[in-house]
Short mmCIF file of C-alpha atoms and ligand atoms in Angstrom, two decimals:
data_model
loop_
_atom_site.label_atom_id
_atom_site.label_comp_id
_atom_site.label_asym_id
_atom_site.label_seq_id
_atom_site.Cartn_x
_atom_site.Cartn_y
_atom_site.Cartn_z
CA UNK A 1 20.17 29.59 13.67
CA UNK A 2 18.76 32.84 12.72
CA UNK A 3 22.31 33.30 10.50
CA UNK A 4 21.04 30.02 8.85
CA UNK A 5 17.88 31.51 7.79
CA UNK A 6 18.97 34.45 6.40
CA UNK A 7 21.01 32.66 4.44
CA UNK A 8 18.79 30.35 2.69
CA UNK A 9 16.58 33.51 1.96
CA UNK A 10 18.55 34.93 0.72
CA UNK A 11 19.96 32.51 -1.82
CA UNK A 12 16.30 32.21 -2.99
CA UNK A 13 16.95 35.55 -4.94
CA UNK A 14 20.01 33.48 -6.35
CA UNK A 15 19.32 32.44 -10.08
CA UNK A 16 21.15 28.94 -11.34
CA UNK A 17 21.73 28.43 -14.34
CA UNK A 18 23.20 25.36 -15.89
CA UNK A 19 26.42 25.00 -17.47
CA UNK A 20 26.18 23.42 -20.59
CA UNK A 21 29.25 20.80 -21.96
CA UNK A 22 30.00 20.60 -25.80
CA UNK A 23 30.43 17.79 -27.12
CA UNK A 24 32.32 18.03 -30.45
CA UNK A 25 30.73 14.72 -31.62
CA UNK A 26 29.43 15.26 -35.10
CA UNK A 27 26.86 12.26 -35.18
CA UNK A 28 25.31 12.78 -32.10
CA UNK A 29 24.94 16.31 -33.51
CA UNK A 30 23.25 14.90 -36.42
CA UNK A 31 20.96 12.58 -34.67
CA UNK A 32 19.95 15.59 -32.07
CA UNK A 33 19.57 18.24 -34.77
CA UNK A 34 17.23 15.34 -36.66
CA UNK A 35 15.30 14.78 -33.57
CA UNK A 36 14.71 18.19 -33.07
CA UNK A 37 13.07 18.02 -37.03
CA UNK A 38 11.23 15.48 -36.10
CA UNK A 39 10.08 16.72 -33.43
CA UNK A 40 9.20 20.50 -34.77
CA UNK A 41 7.66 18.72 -38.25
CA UNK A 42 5.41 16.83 -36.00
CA UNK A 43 4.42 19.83 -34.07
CA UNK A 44 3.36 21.66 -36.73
CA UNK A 45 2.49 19.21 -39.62
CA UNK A 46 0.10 17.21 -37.57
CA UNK A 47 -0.47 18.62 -34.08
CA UNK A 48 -1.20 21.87 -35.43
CA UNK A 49 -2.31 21.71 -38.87
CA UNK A 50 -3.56 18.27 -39.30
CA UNK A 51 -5.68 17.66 -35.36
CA UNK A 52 -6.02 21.75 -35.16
CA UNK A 53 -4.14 21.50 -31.37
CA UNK A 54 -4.45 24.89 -31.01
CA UNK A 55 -8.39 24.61 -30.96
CA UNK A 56 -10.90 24.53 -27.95
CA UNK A 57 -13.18 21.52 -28.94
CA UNK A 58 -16.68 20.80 -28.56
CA UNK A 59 -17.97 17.08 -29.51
CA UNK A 60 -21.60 17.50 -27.93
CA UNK A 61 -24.16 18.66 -30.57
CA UNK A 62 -27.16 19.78 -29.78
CA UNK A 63 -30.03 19.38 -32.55
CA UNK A 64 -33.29 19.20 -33.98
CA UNK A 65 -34.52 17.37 -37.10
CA UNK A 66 -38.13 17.97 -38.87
CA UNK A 67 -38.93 15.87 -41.60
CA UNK A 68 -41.51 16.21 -44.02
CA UNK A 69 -42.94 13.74 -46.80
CA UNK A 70 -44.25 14.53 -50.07
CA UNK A 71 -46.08 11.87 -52.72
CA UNK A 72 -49.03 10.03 -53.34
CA UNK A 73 -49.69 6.65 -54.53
CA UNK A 74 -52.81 4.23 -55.23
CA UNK A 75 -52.96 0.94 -54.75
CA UNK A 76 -55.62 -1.76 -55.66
CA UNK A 77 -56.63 -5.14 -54.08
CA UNK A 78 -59.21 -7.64 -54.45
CA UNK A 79 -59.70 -6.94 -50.47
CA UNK A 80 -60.13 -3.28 -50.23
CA UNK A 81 -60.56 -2.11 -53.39
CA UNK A 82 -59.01 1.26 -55.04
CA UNK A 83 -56.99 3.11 -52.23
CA UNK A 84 -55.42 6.65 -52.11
CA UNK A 85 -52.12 6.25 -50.05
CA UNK A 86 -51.07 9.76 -49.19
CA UNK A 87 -48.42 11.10 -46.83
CA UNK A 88 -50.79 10.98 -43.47
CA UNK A 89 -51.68 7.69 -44.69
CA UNK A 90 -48.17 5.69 -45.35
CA UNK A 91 -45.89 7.90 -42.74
CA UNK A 92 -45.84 6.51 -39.42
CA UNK A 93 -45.93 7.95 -37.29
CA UNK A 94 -47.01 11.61 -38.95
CA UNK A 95 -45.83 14.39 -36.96
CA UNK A 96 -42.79 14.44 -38.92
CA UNK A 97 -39.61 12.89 -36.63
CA UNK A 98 -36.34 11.96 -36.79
CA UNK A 99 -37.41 8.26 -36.98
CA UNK A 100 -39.97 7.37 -39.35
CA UNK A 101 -41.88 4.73 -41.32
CA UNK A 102 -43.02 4.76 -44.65
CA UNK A 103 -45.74 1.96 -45.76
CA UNK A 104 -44.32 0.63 -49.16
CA UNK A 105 -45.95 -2.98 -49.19
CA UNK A 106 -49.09 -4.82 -46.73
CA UNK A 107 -51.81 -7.20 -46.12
CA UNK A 108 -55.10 -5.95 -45.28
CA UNK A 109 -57.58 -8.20 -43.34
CA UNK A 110 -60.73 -6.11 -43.96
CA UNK A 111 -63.88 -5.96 -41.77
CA UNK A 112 -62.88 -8.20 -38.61
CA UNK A 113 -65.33 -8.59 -35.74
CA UNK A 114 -65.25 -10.29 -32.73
CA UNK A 115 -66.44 -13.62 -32.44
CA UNK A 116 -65.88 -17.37 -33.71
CA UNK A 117 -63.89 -18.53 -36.34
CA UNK A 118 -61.81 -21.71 -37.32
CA UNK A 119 -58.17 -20.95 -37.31
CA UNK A 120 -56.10 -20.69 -40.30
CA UNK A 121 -53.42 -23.61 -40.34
CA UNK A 122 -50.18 -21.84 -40.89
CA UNK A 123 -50.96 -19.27 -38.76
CA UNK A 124 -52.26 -21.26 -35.46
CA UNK A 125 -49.94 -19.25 -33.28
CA UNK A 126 -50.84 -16.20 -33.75
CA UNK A 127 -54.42 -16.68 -32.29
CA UNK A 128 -55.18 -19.31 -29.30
CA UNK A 129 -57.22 -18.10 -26.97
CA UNK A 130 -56.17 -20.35 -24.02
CA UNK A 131 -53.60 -18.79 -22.22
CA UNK A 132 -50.48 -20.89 -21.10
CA UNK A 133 -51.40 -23.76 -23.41
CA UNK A 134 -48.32 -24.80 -25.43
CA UNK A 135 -50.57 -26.27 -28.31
CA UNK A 136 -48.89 -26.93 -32.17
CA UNK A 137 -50.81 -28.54 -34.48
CA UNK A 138 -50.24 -31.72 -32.87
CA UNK A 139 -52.69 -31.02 -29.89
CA UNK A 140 -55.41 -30.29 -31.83
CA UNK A 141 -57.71 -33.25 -29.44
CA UNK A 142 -56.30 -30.97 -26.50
CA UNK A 143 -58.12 -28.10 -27.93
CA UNK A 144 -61.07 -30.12 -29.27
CA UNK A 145 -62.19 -30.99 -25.48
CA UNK A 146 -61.38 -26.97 -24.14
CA UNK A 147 -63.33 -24.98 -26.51
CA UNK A 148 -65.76 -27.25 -28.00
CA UNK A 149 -65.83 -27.46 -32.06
CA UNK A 150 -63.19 -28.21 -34.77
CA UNK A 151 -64.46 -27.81 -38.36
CA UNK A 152 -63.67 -30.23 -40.37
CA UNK A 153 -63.26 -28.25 -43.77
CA UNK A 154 -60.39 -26.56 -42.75
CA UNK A 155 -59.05 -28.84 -40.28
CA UNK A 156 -58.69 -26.92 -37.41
CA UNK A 157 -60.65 -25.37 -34.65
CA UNK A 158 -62.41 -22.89 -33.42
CA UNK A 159 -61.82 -19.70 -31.57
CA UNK A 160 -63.29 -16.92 -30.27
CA UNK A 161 -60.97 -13.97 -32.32
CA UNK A 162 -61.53 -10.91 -34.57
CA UNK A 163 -63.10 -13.05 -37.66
CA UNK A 164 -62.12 -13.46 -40.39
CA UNK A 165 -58.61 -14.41 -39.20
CA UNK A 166 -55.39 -12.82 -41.57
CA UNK A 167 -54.70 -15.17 -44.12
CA UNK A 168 -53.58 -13.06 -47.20
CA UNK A 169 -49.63 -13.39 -48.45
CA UNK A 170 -47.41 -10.76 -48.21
CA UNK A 171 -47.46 -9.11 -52.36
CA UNK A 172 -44.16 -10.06 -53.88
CA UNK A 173 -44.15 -6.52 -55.77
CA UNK A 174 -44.34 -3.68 -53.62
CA UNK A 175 -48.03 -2.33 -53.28
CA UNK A 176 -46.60 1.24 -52.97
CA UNK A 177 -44.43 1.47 -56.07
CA UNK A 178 -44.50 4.96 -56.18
CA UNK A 179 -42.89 5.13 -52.79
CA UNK A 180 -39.68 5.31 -54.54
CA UNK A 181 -40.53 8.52 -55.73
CA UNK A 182 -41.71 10.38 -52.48
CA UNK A 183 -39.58 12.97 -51.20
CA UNK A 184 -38.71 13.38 -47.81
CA UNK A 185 -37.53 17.20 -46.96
CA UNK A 186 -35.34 17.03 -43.63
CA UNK A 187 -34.81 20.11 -41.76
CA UNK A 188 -31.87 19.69 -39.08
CA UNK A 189 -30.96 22.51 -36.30
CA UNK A 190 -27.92 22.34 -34.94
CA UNK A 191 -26.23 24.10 -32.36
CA UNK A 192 -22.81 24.13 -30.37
CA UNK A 193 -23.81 25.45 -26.64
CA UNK A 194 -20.16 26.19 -25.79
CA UNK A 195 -19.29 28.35 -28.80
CA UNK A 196 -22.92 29.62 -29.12
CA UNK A 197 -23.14 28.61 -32.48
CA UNK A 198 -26.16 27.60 -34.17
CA UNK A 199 -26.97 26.75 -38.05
CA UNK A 200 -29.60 24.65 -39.81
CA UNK A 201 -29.09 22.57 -42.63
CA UNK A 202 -31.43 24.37 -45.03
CA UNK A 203 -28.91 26.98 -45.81
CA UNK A 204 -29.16 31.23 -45.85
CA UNK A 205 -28.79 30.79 -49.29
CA UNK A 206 -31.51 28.42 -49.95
CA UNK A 207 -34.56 30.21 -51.88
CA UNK A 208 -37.73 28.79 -51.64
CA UNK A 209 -37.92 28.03 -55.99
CA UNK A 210 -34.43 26.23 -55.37
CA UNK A 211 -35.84 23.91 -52.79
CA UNK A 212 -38.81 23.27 -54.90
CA UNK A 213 -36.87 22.20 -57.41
CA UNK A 214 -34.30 20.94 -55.97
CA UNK A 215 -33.09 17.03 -54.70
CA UNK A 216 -30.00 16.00 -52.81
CA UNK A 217 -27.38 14.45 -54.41
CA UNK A 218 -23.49 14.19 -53.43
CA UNK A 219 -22.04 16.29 -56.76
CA UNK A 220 -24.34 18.43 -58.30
CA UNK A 221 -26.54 18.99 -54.97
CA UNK A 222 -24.53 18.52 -51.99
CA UNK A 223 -26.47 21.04 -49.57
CA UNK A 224 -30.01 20.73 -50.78
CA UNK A 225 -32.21 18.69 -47.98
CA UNK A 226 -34.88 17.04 -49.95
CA UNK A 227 -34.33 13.70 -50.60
CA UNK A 228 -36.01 10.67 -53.05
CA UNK A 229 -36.70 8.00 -51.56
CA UNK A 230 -35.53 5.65 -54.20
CA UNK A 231 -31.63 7.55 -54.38
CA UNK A 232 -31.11 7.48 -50.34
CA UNK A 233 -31.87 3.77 -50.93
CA UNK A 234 -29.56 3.14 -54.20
CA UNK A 235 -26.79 5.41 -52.43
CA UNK A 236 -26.83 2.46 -49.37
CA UNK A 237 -26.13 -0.26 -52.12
CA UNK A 238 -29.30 -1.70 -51.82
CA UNK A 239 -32.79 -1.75 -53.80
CA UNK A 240 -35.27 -0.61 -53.44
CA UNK A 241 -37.22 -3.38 -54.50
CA UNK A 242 -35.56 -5.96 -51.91
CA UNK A 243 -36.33 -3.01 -49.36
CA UNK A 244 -40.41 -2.05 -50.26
CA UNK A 245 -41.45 -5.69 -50.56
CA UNK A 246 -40.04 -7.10 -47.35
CA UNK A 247 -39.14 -3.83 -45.14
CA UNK A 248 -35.62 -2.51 -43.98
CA UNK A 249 -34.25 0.27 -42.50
CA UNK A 250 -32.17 2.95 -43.46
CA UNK A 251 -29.92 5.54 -41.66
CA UNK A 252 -29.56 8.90 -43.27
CA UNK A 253 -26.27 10.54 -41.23
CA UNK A 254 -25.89 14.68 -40.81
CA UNK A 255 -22.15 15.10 -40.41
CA UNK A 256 -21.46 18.61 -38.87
CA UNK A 257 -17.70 19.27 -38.72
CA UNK A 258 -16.73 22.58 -38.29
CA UNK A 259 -13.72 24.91 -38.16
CA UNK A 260 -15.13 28.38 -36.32
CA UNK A 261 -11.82 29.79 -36.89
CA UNK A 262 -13.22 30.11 -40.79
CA UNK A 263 -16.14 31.69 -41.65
CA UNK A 264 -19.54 30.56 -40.93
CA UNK A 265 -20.56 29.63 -44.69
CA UNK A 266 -17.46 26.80 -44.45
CA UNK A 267 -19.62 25.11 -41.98
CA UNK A 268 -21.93 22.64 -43.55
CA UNK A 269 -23.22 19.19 -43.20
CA UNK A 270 -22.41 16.40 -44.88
CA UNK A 271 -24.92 13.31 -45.43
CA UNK A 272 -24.02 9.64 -45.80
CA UNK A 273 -26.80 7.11 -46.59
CA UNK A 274 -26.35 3.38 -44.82
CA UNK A 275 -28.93 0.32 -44.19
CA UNK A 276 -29.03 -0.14 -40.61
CA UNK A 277 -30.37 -4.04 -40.50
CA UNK A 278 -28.18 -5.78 -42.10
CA UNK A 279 -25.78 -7.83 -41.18
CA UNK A 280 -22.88 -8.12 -43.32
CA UNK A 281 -22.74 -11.80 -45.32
CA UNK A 282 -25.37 -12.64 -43.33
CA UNK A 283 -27.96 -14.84 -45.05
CA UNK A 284 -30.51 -15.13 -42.64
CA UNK A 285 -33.46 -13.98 -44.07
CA UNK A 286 -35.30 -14.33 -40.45
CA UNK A 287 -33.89 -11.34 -39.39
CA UNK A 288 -33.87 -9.36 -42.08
CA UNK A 289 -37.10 -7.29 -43.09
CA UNK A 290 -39.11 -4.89 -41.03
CA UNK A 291 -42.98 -4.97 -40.50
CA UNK A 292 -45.96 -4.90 -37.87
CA UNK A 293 -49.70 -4.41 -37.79
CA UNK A 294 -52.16 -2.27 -36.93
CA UNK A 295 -55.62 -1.77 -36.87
CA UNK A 296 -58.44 1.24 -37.95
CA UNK A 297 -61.51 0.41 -35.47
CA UNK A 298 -65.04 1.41 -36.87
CA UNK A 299 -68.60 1.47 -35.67
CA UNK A 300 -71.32 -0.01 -37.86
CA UNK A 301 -74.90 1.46 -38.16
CA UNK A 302 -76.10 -0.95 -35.39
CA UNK A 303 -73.26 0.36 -33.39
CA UNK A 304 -71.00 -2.83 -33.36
CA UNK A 305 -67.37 -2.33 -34.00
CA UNK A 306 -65.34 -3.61 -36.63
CA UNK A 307 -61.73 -3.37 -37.55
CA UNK A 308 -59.36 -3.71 -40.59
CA UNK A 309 -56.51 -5.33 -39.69
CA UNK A 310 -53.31 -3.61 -41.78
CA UNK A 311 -49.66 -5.79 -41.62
CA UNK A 312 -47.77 -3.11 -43.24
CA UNK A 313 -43.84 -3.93 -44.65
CA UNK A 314 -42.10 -1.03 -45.36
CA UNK A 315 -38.63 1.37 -44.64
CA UNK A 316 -37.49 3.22 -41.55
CA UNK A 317 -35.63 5.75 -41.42
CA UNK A 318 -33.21 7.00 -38.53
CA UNK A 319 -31.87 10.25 -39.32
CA UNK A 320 -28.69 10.46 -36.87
CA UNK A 321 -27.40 13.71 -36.76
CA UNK A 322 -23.63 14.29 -35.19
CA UNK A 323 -20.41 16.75 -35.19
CA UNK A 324 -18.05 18.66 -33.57
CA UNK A 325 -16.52 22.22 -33.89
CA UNK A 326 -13.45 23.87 -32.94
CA UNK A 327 -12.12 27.52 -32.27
CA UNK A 328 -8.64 28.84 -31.19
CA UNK A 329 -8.03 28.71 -27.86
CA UNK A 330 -4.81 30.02 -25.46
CA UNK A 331 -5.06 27.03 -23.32
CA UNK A 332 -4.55 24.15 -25.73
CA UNK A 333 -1.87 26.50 -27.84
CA UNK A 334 0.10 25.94 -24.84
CA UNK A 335 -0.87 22.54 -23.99
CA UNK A 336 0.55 21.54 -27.74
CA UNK A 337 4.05 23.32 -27.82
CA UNK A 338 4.16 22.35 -24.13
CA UNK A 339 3.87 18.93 -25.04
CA UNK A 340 6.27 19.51 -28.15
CA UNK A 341 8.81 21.30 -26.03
CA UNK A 342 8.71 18.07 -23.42
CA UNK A 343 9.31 15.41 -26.27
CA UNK A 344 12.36 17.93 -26.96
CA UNK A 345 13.66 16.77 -23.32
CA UNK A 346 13.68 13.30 -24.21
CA UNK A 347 15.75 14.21 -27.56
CA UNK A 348 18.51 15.50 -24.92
CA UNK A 349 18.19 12.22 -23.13
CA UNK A 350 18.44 9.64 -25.63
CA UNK A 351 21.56 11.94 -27.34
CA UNK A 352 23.17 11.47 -24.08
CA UNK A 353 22.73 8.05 -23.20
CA UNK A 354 24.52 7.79 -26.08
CA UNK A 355 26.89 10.21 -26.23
CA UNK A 356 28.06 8.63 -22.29
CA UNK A 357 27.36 5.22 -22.24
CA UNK A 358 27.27 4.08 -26.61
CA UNK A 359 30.22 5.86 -27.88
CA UNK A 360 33.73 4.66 -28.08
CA UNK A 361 34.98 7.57 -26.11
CA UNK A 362 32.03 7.50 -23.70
CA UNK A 363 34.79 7.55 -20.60
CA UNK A 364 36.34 10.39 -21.85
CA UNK A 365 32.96 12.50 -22.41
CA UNK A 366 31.29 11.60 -18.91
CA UNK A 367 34.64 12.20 -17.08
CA UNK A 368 34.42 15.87 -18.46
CA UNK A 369 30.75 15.64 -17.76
CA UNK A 370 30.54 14.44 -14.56
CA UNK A 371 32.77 16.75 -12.22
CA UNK A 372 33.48 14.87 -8.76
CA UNK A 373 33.93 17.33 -6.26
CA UNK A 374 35.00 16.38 -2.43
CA UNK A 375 34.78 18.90 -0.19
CA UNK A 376 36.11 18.36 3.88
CA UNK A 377 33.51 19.65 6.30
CA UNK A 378 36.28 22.35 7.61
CA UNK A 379 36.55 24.19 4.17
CA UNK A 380 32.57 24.25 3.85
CA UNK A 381 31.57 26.50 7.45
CA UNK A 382 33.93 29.29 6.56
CA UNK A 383 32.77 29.43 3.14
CA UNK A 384 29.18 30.19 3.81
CA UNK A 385 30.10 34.19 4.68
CA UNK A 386 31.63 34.69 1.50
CA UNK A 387 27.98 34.33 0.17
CA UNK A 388 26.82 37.40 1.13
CA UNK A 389 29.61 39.14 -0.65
C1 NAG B 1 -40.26 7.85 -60.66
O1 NAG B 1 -39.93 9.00 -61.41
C2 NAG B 1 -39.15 8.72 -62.57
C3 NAG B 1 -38.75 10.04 -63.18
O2 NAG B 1 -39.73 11.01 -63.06
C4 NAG B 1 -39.97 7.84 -63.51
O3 NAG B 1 -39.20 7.54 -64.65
C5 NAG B 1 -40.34 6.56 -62.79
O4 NAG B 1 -41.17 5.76 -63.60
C6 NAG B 1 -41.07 6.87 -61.49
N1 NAG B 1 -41.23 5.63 -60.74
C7 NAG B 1 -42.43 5.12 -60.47
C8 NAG B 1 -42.43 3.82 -59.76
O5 NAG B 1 -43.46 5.66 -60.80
#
């Protein structure tokens, strides 16, 4: 027993190797030798130089943008008179975030205060005052009986609302013209927490007179961050007419790819300009569009409070900010000629399937291949000694 152990210790200091059969074939050769191009092109043309397989990769960005507006417009309507729109009036909200709203076009309902008013026909639903009635037009008797007056004039009813109720039509020209002109100045931080790298998108080599002067665009500007309004709109195929009188909304992408293995001034973003609510071929014009209200509340002298009622159309922005970075790495070096070295394996394979089973001579080649050995139990126990020789 003990003889038995020594014995297989000892031939774990052995070293096999395997004994290798040529096989004078000269189009299996070919094939394997082309298989083993194949193989080494596709290693190196696109494992390593075209997906980088010898870089670490890091796909979560980490990141911070700023945005800033700059213009001013006026407006004037028979409602409210000559009006002074400037950035902390249109820019919603105004602390200056990645998502934004500029006013370009809206309906002021000036001076509302609380109390009675007949309805305004088209716009019934907007403003019963019974809860859980499901009252059209059609029920106006309904109504008659649970609030007390309908006026006659205007053919509807009374209700107890902020008076006068909005009735004005949306402008079909953009009140804000000048919106197309405002410039909106995004500053975007970026930073790779497992390389430690961090950049912003205002670069080291941005002066303060170039980024006055300067505004983005894809040839002549590429790395300037101020934008116009009007361009980011053009560049998404739409106008900006369409977009200021009815609303829309716009995404402004920060594309961060970056190769750490070059230097730090190769890595920069790259912005692409899309429109976020539309749906292509689609020509339902009930979803398109983007607007809401809001309301400024005031105090008169005799201390009641009034409102003006704003329905504002305009564009939002969504400034969506993604990347990824790689650096050279041991561990997926190996990984990659690891995985090269394996698909080498199954070039043997496939040469010998058909090198033993395809050719004409396959008997011939797998009886030299395949030695059949029998050996008689007797001949095997006084063998093992000879070992230790
Ligand atoms: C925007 O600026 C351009 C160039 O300065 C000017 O031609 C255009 O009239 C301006 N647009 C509006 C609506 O004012």
């Amino acid at each position: 027993m003990a003889q038995t152990w020594g014995n297989f210790l000892f031939s774990l200091l052995d070293y096999k190797t395997e004994k290798f059969v040529i096989a004078k074939n000269k189009k299996v050769g070919v094939l394997f030798r082309l298989f083993q191009l194949g193989v080494i092109g596709y290693l190196i043309g696109w494992v390593f130089l075209w997906k980088k397989g010898y870089q670490e990769t890091e796909e979560v960005i980490q990141s911070s943008v700023i945005t800033k507006l700059k213009g001013v417009d006026f407006t004037n309507s028979s409602q409210s008179g000559l009006q002074l729109w400037g950035a902390e009036d249109y820019v919603i909200p105004p602390q200056g975030d990645r998502v934004f709203f500029i006013v370009t076009n809206y309906v002021v309902t000036p001076n509302q205060k609380l109390g009675y008013c007949p309805e305004v026909r088209d716009r019934l639903l907007f403003y019963f005052v019974i809860p859980n009635t499901n009252y059209a037009t059609k029920n106006m008797r309904h109504l008659l009986e649970r609030t007390g007056r309908c006026i006659n004039d205007t053919g509807t009813c009374e209700i107890h609302a902020w008076c006068p109720v909005e009735h004005g039509q949306t402008p079909s020209e953009p009140m804000l013209a000048k919106a197309e002109n405002f410039t909106i100045y995004v500053k975007n931080f970026i930073k790779f927490p497992k390389f430690a790298f961090s950049k912003s998108n205002v670069l080291p080599t941005t002066n303060s007179t170039y980024l006055k002067m300067c505004r983005y665009d894809k040839d002549h500007h590429p790395y300037c961050p101020i934008f116009l309004v009007g361009d980011v709109i053009n560049w998404t195929g739409y106008s900006f007419q369409d977009l200021a009188t009815k609303g829309g909304s716009i995404g402004v992408g920060i594309e961060w790819n970056c190769d750490l293995d070059k230097d730090e001034s190769q890595c920069n973003p790259e912005y692409s300009f899309t429109r976020l609510d539309s749906v292509k071929n689609s020509q339902n014009s009930a979803i398109s569009g983007y607007n809401f209200r809001f309301a400024r509340y005031y105090n008169d002298v005799a201390g009641q409070t009034y409102r003006n009622l704003f329905k504002v159309y305009g564009i939002r922005f969504d400034i969506l900010v993604n990347g990824k970075a790689g650096r050279f790495s041991i561990i997926p070096t190996v990984i990659s000629i690891g995985s090269g070295l394996a698909l080498m394996g199954a070039g043997v394979f496939v040469c010998d399937m058909i090198l033993l089973y395809m050719m004409s001579k396959s008997s011939f080649y797998r009886e030299t291949k395949f030695e059949t050995v029998r050996v008689s139990l007797q001949t095997l126990i006084p063998a093992a000694p000879q070992t230790f020789m």
